[in-house]
N, CA, C and O of each residue as an XYZ file, in Angstrom:
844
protein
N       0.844     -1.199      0.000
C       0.000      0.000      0.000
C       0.882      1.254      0.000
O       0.442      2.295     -0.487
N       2.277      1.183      0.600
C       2.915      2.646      0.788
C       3.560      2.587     -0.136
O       4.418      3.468     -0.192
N       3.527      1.730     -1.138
C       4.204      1.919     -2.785
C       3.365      2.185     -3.542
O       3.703      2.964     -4.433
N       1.960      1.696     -3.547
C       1.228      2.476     -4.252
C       1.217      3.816     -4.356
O       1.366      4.608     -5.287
N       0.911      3.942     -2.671
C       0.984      5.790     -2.249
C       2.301      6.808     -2.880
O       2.237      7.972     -3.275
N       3.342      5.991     -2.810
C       4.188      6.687     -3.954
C       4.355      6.684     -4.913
O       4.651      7.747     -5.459
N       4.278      5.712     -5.518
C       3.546      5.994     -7.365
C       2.594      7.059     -7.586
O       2.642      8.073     -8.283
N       1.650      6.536     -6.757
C       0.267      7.952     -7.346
C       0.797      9.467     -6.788
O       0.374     10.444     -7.406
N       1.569      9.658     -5.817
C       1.747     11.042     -5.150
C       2.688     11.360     -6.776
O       2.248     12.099     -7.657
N       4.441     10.375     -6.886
C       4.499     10.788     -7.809
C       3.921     11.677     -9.716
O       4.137     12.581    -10.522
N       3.389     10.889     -9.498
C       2.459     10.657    -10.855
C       1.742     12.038    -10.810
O       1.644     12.784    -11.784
N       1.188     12.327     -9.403
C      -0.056     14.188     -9.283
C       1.407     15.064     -9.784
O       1.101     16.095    -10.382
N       2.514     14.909     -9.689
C       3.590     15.878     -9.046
C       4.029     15.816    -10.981
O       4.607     16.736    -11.561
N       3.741     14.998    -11.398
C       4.182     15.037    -12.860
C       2.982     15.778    -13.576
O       2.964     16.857    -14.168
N       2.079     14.939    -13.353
C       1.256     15.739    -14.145
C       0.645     17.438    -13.607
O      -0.111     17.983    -14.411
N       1.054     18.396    -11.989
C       1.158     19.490    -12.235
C       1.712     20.090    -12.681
O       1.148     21.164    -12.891
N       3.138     20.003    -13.187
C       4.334     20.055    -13.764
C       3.792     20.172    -15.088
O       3.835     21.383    -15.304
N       3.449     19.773    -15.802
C       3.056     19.449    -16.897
C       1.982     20.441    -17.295
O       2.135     20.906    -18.424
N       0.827     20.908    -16.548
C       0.394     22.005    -16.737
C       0.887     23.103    -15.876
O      -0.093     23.800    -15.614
N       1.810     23.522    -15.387
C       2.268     24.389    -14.986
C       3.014     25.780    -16.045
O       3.934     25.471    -16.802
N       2.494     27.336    -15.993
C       2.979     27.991    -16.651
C       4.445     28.182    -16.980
O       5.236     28.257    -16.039
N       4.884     28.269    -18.228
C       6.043     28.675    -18.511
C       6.566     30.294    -18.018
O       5.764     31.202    -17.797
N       8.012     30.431    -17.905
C       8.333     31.691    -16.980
C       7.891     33.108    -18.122
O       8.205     33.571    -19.218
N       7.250     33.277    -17.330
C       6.183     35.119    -18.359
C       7.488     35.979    -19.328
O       7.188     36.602    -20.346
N       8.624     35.903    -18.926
C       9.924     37.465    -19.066
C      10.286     36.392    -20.529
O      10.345     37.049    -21.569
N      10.570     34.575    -20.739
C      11.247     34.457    -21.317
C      11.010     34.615    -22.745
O      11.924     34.775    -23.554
N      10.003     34.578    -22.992
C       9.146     35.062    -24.804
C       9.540     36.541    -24.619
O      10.605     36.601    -25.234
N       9.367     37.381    -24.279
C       9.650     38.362    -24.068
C      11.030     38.883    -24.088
O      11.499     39.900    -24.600
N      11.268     38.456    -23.782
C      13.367     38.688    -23.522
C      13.963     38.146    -24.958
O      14.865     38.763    -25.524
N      13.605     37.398    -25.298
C      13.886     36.432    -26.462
C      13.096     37.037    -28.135
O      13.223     36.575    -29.269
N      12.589     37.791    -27.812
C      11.503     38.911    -29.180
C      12.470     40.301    -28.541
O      12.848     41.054    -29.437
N      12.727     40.543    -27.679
C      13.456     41.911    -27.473
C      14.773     42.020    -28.360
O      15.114     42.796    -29.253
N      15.498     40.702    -27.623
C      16.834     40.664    -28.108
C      17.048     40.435    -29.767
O      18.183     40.706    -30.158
N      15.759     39.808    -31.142
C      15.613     39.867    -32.276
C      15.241     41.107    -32.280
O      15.565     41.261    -33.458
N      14.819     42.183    -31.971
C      14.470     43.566    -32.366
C      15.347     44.250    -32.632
O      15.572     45.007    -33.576
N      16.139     43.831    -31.310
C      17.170     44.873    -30.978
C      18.431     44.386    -31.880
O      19.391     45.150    -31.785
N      18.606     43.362    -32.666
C      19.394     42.895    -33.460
C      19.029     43.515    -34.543
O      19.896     44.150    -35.145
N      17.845     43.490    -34.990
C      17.546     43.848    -36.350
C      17.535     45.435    -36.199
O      17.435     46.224    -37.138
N      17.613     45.647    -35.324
C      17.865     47.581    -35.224
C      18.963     47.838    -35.475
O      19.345     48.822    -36.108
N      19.550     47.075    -35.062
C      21.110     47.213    -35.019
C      21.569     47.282    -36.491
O      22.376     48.153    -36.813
N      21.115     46.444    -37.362
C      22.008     46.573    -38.539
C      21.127     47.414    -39.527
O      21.376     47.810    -40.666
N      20.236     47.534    -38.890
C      19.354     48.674    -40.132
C      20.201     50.227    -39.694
O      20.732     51.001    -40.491
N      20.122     50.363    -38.244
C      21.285     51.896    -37.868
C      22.805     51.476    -38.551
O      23.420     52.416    -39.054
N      23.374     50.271    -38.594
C      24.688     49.636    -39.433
C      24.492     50.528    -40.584
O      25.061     51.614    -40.691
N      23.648     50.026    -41.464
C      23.537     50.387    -42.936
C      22.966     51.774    -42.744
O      23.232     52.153    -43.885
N      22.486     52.648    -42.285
C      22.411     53.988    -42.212
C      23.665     54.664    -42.062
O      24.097     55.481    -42.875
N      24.303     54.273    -40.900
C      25.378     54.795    -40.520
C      26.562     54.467    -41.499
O      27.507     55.250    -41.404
N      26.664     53.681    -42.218
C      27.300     53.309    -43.492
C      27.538     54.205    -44.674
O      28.543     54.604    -45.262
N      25.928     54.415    -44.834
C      25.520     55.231    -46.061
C      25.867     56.708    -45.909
O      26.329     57.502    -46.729
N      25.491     56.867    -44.545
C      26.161     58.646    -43.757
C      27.604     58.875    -43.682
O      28.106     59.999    -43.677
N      28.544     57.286    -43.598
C      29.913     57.977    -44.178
C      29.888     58.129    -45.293
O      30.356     59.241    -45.537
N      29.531     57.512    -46.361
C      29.786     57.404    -47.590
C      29.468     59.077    -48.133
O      30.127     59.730    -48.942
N      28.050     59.541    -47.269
C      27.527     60.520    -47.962
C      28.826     61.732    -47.508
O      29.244     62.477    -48.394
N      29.297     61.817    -46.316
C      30.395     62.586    -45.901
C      31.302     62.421    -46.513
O      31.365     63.195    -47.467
N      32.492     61.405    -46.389
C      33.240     61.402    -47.410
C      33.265     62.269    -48.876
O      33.967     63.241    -49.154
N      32.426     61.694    -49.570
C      31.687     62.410    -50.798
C      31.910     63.797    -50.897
O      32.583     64.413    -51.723
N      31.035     64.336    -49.627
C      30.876     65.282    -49.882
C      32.022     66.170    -49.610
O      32.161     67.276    -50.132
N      33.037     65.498    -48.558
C      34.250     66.081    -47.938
C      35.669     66.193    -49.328
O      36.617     66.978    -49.354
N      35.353     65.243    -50.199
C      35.786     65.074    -51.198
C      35.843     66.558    -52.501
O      36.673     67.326    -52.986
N      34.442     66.271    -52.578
C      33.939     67.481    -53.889
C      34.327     68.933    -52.884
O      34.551     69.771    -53.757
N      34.494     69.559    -51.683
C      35.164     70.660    -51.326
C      36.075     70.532    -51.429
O      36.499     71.375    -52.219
N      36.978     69.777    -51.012
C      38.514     69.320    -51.231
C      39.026     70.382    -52.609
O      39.630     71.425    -52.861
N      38.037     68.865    -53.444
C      38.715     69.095    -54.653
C      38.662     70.479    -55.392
O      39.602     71.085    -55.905
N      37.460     70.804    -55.331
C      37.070     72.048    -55.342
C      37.340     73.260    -54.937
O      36.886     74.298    -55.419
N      38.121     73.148    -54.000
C      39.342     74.164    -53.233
C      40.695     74.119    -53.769
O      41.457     75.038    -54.071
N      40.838     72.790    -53.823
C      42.852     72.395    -54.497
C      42.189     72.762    -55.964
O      42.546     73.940    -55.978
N      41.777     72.664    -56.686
C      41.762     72.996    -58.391
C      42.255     74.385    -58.542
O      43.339     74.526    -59.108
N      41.600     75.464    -58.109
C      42.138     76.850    -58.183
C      43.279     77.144    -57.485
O      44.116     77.989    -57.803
N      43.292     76.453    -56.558
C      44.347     76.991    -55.927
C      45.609     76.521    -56.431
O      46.496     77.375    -56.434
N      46.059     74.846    -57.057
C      46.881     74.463    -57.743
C      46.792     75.091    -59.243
O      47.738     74.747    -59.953
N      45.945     75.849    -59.792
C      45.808     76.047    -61.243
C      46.770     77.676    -60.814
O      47.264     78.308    -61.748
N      46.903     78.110    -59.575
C      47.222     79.491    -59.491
C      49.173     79.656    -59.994
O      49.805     80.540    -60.571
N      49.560     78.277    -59.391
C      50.746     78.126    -58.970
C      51.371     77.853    -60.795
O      52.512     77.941    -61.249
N      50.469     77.616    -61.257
C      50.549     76.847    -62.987
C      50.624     78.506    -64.006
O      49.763     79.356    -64.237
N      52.038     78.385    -64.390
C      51.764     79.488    -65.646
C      51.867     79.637    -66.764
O      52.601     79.107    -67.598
N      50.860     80.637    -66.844
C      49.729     80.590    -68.010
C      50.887     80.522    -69.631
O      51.982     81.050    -69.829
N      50.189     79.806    -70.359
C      50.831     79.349    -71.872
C      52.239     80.418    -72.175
O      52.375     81.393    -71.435
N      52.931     80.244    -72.941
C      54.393     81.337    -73.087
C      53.597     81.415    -75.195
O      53.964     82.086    -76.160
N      52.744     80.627    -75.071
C      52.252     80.528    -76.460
C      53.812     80.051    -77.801
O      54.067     80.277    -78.984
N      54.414     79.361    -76.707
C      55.637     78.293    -78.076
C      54.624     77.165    -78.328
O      53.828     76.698    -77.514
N      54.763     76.902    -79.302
C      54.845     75.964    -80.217
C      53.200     76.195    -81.358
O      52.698     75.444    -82.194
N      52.760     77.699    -80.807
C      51.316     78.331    -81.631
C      51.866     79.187    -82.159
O      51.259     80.070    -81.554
N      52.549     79.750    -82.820
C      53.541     80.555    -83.501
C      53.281     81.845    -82.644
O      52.838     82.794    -83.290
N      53.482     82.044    -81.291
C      53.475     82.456    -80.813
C      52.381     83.567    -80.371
O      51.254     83.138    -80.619
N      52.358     84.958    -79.751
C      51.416     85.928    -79.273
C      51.865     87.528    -79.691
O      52.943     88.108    -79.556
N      50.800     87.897    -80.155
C      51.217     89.368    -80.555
C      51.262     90.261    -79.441
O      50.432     90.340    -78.534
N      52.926     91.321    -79.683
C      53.222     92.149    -78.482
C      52.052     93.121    -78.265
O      51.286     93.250    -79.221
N      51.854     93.674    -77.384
C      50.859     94.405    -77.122
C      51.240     96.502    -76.303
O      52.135     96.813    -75.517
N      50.512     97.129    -76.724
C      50.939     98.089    -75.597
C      50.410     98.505    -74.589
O      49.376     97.930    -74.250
N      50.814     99.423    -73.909
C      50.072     99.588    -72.250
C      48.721     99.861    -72.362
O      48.063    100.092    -71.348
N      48.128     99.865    -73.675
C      46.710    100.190    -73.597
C      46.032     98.313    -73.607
O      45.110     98.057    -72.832
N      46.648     97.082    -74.606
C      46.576     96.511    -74.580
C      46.466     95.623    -75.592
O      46.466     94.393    -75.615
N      46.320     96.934    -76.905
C      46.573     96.931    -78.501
C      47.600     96.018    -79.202
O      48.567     95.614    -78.557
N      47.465     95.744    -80.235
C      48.172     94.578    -80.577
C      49.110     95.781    -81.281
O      48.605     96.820    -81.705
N      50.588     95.481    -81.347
C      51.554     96.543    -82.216
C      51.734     95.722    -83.631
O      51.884     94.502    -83.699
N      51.691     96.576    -84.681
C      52.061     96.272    -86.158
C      53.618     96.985    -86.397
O      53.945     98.167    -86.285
N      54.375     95.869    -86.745
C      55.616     96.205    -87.103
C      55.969     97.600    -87.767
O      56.822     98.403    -87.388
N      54.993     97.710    -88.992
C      55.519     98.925    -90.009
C      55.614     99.862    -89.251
O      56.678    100.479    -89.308
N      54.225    100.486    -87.940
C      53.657    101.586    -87.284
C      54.370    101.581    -86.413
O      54.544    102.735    -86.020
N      55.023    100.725    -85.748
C      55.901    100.960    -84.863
C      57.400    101.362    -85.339
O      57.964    102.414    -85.039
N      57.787    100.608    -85.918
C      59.631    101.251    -86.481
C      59.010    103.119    -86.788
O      59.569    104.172    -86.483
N      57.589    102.863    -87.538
C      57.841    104.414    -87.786
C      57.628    105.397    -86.823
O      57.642    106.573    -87.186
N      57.412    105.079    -85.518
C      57.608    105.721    -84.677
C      58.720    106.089    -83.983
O      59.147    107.153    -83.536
N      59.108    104.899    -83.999
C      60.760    105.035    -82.911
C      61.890    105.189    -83.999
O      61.902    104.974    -85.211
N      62.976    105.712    -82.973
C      63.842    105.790    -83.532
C      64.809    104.668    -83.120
O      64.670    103.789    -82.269
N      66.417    105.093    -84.436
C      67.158    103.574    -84.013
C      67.484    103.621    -83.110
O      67.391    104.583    -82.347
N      67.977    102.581    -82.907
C      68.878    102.332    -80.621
C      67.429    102.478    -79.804
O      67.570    102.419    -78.583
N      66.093    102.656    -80.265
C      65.243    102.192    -79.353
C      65.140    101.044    -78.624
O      65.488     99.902    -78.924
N      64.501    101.569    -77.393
C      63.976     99.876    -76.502
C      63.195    100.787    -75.732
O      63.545    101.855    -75.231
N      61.871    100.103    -75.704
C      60.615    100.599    -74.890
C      60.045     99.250    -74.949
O      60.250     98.381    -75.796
N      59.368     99.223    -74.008
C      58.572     97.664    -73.345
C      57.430     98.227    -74.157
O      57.127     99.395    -74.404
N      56.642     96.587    -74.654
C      55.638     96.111    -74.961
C      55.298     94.869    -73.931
O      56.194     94.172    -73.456
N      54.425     94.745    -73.750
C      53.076     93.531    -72.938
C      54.320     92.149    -73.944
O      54.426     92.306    -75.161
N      55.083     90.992    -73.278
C      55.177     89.794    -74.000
C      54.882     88.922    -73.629
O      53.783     89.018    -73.083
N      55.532     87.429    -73.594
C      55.229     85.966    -72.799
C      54.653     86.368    -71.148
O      55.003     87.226    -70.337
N      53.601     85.282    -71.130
C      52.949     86.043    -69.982
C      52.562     87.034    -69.766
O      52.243     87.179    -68.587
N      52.433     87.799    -70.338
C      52.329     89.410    -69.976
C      53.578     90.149    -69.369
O      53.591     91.346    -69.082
N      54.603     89.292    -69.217
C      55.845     90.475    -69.061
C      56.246     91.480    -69.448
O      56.641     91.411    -70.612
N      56.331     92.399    -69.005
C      57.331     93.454    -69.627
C      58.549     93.026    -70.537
O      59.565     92.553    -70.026
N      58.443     93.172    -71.647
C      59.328     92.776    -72.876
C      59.791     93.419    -73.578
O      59.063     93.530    -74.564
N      61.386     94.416    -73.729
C      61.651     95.293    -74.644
C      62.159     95.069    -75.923
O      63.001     94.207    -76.173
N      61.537     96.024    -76.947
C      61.933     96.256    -78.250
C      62.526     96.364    -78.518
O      63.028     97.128    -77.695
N      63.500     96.161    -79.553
C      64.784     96.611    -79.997
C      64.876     96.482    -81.705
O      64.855     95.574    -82.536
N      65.033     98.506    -81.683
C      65.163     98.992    -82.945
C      66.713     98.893    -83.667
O      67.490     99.604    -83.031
N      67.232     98.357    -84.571
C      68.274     97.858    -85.110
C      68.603     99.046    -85.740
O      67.709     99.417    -86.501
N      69.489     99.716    -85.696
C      70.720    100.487    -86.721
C      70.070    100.396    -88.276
O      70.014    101.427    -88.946
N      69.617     99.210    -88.778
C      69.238     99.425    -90.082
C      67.521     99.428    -90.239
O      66.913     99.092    -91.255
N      66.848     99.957    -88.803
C      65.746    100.580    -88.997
C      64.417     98.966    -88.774
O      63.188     98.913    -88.790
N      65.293     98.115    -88.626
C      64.553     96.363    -88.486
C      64.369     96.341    -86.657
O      64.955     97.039    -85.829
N      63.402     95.337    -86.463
C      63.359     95.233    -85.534
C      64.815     94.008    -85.179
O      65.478     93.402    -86.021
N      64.947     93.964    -83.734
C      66.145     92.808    -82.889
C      65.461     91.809    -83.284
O      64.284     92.082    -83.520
N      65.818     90.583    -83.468
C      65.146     89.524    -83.837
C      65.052     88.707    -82.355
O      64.607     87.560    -82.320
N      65.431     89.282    -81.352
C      64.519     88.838    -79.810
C      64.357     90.056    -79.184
O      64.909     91.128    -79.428
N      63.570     89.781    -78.383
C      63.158     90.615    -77.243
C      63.984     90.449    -75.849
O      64.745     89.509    -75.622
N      63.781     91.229    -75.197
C      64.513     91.348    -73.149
C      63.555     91.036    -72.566
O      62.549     91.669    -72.887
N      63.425     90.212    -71.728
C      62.259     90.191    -70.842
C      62.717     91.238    -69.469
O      63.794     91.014    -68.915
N      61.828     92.369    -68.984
C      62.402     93.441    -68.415
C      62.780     92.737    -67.215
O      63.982     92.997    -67.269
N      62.670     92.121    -66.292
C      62.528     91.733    -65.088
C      63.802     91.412    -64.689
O      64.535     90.827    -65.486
N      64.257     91.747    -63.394
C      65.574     91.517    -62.821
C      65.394     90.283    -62.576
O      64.377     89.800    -62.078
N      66.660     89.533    -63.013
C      66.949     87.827    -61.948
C      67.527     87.899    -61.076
O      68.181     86.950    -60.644
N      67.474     89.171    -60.471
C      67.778     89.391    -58.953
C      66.405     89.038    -57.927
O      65.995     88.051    -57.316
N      66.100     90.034    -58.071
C      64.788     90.142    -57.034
C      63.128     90.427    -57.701
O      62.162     90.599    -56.958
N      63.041     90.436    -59.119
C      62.295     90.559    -59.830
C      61.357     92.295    -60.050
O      60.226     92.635    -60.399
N      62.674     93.019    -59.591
C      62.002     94.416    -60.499
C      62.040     94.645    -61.668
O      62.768     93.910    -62.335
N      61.264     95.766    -62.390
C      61.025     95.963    -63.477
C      62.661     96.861    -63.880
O      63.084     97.841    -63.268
N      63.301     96.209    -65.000
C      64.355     96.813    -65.140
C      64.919     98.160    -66.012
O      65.794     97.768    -66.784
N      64.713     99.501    -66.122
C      64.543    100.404    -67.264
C      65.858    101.102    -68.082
O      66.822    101.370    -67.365
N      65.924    101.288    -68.933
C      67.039    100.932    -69.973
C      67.536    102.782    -70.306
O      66.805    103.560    -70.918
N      68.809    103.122    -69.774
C      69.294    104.266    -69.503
C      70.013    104.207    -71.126
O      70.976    103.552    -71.523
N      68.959    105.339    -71.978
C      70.234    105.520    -73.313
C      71.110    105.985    -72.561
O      72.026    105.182    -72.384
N      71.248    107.104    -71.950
C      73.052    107.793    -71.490
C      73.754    106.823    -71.239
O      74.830    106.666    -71.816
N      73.348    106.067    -70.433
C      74.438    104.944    -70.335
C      74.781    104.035    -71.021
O      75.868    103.462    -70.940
N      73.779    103.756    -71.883
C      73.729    102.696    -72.964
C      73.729    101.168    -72.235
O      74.447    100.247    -72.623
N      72.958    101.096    -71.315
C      72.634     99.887    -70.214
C      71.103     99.586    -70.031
O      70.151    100.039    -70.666
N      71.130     98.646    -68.927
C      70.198     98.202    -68.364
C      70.353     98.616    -66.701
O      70.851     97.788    -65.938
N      69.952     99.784    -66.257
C      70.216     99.915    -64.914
C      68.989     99.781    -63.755
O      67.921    100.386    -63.835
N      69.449     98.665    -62.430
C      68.045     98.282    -61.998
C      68.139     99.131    -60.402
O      68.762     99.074    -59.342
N      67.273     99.768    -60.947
C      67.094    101.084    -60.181
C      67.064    100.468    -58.109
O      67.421    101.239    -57.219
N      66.567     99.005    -57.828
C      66.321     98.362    -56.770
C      67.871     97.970    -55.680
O      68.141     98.170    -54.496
N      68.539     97.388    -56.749
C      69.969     96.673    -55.842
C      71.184     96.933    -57.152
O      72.043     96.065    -57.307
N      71.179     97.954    -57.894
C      72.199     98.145    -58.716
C      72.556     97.016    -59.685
O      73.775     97.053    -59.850
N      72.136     96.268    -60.221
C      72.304     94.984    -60.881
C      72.026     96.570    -62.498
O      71.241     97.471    -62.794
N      73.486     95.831    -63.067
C      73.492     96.240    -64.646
C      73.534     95.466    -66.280
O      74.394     94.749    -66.792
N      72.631     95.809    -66.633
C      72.839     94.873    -68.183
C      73.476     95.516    -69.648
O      73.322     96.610    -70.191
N      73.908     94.846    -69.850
C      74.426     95.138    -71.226
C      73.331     95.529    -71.842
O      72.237     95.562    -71.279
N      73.576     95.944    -73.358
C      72.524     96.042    -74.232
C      71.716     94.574    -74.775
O      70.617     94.327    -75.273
N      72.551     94.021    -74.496
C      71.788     92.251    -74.942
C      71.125     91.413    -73.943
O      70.612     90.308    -74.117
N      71.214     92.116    -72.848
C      71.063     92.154    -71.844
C      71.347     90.935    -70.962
O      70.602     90.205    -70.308
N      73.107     90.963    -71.225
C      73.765     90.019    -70.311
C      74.332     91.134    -69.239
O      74.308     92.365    -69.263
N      74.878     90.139    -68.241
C      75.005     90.733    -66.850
C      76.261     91.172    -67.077
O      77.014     90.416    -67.690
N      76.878     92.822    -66.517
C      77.987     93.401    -66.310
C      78.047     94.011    -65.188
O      78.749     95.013    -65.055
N      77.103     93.352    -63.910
C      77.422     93.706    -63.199
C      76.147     93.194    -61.838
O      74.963     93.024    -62.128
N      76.577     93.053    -60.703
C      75.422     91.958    -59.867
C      74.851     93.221    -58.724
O      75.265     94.365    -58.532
N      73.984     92.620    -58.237
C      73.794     91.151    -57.514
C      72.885     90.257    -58.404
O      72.420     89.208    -57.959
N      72.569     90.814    -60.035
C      71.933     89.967    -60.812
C      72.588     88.455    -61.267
O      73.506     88.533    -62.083
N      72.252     87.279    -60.876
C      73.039     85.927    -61.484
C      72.825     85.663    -62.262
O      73.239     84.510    -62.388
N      72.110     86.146    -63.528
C      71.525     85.718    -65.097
C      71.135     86.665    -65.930
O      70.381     87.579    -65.593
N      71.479     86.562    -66.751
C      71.037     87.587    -67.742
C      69.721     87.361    -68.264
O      69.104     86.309    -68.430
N      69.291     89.015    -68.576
C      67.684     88.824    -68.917
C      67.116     87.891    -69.314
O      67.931     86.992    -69.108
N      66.388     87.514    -69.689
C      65.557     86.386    -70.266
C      65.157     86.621    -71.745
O      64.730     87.767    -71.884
N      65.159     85.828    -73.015
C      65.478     86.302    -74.515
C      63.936     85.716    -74.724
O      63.416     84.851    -74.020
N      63.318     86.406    -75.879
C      62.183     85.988    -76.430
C      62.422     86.239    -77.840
O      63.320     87.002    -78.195
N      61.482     85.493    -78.857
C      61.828     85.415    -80.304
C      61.030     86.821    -80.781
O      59.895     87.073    -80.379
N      61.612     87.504    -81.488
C      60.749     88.461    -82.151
C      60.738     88.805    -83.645
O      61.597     89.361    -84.329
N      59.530     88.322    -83.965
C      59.081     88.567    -85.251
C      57.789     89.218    -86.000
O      56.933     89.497    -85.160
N      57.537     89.424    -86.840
C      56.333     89.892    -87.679
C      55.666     88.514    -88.391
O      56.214     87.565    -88.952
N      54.434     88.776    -88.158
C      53.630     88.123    -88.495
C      52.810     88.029    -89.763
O      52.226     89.022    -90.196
N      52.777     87.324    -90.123
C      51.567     87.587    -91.518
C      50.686     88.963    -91.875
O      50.524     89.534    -92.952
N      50.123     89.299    -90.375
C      49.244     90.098    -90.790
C      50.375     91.390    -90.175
O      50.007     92.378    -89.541
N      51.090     91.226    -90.367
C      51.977     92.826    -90.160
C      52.341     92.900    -88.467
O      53.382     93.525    -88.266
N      51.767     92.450    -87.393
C      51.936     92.485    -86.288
C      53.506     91.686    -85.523
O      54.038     90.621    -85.838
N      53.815     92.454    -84.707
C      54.664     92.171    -83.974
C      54.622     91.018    -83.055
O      53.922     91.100    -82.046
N      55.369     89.848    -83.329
C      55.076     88.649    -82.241
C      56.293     87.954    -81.460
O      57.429     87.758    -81.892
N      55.875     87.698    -80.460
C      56.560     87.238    -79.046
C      56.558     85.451    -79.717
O      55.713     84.957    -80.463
N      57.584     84.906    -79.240
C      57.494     83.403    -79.263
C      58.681     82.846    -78.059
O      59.576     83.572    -77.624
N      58.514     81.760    -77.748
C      59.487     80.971    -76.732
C      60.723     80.687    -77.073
O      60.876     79.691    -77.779
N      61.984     81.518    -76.649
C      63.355     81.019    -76.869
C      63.690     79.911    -75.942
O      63.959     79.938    -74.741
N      63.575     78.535    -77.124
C      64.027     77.647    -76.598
C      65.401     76.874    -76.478
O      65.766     75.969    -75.728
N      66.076     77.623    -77.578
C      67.439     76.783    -77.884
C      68.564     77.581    -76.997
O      68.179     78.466    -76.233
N      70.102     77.228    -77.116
C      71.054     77.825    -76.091
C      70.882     79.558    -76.311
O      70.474     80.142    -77.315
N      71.439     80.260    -74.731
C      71.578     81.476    -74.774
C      72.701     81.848    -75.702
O      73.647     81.069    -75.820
N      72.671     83.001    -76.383
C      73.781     83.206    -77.190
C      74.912     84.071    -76.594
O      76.068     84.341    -76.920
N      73.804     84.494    -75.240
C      75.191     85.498    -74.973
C      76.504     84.612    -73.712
O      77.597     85.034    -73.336
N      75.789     83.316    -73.365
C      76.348     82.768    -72.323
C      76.959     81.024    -73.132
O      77.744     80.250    -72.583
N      76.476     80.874    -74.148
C      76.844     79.899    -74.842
C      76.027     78.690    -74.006
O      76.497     77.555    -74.093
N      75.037     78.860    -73.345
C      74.366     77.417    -72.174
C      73.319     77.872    -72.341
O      72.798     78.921    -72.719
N      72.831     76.003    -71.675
C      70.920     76.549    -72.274
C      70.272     77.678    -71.793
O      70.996     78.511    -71.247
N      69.367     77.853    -71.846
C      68.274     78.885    -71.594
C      67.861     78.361    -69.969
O      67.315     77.296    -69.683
N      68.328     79.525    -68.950
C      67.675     79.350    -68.154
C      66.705     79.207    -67.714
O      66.488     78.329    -66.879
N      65.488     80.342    -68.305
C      63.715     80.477    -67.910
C      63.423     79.399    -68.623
O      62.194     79.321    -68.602
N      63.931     78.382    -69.343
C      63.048     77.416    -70.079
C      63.020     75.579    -69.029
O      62.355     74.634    -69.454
């Protein structure tokens, strides 16, 4: 009889068990933690797409800042190898060979606008022709404008005493190079033109420095 009694006591103790509720938090805890996963990679891929969009955009200012500012440092064409650019004067006029000799006289040199827009002097020849190059005015000292003393029959630079010959090699410093040479010729249509001296200096027998 007291084995029966423990079989059947067992047996009530199984079957309350058996309908007894499951713990309330764990469905719950277990749907939280899939939410909160799937939140997670949907803010992933947002937050993804928000660098990408930064970057991007950190990019196009960048670049957009360095373009001008590297294009500043870049100078502008010397116009060699387009048969060059017609000299110009301080108004901004293009000069025609004929109109000009008939203005000046020989042993002239007066600046015209040349390569780059430098100051570039003329040179009227003894037999009434133009120099077949130009001076680029600019000291290779310190880069003043250099102005050309007939009395002296020089190049005198009014800044640190630096003197040029008439060809305008150096006779005297703190200049280390002589002017800078440009090609000068007439053009088809009668105009005066600037082009790039590329081959050796003639007055130093070595290449061309500004090139």
């Amino acid at each position: 009889m007291k084995l029966l009694s423990v079989v059947a006591a067992l047996s009530a103790v199984g079957s309350a068990a058996a309908f007894a509720p499951s713990p309330m938090g764990a469905g719950r805890v277990s749907t939280s933690v899939n939410m909160a996963a799937e939140e997670f990679y949907i803010d992933q891929d947002r937050r993804n797409l928000m660098n990408l969009i930064l970057v991007g955009s950190a990019a196009v200012t960048v670049g957009g800042l360095a373009v001008p500012y590297i294009a500043f440092f870049v100078p502008p064409g010397s116009g060699a190898g387009t048969g060059g650019i017609a000299a110009k004067n301080a108004l901004g006029d293009d000069l025609f060979t004929k109109d000009y000799l008939a203005s000046k006289p020989v042993g002239d040199r007066s600046l015209a606008q040349g390569l780059k827009g430098d100051a570039t002097y003329l040179i009227v020849k003894e037999d009434k022709t133009l120099e077949a190059y130009g001076l680029n005015a600019v000291c290779t000292h310190l880069g003043c404008v250099v102005p050309w003393s007939s009395a002296q029959n020089k190049f005198m630079c009014p800044c640190h005493g630096s003197q040029y010959a008439p060809s305008g090699a150096v006779i005297r410093g703190p200049a280390p190079l002589p002017l800078a040479l440009a090609h000068c010729d007439t053009g088809e249509d009668g105009k005066i033109m600037f082009s790039q001296w590329t081959e050796e200096d003639f007055r130093t027998g070595k290449k061309a420095w500004w090139n």
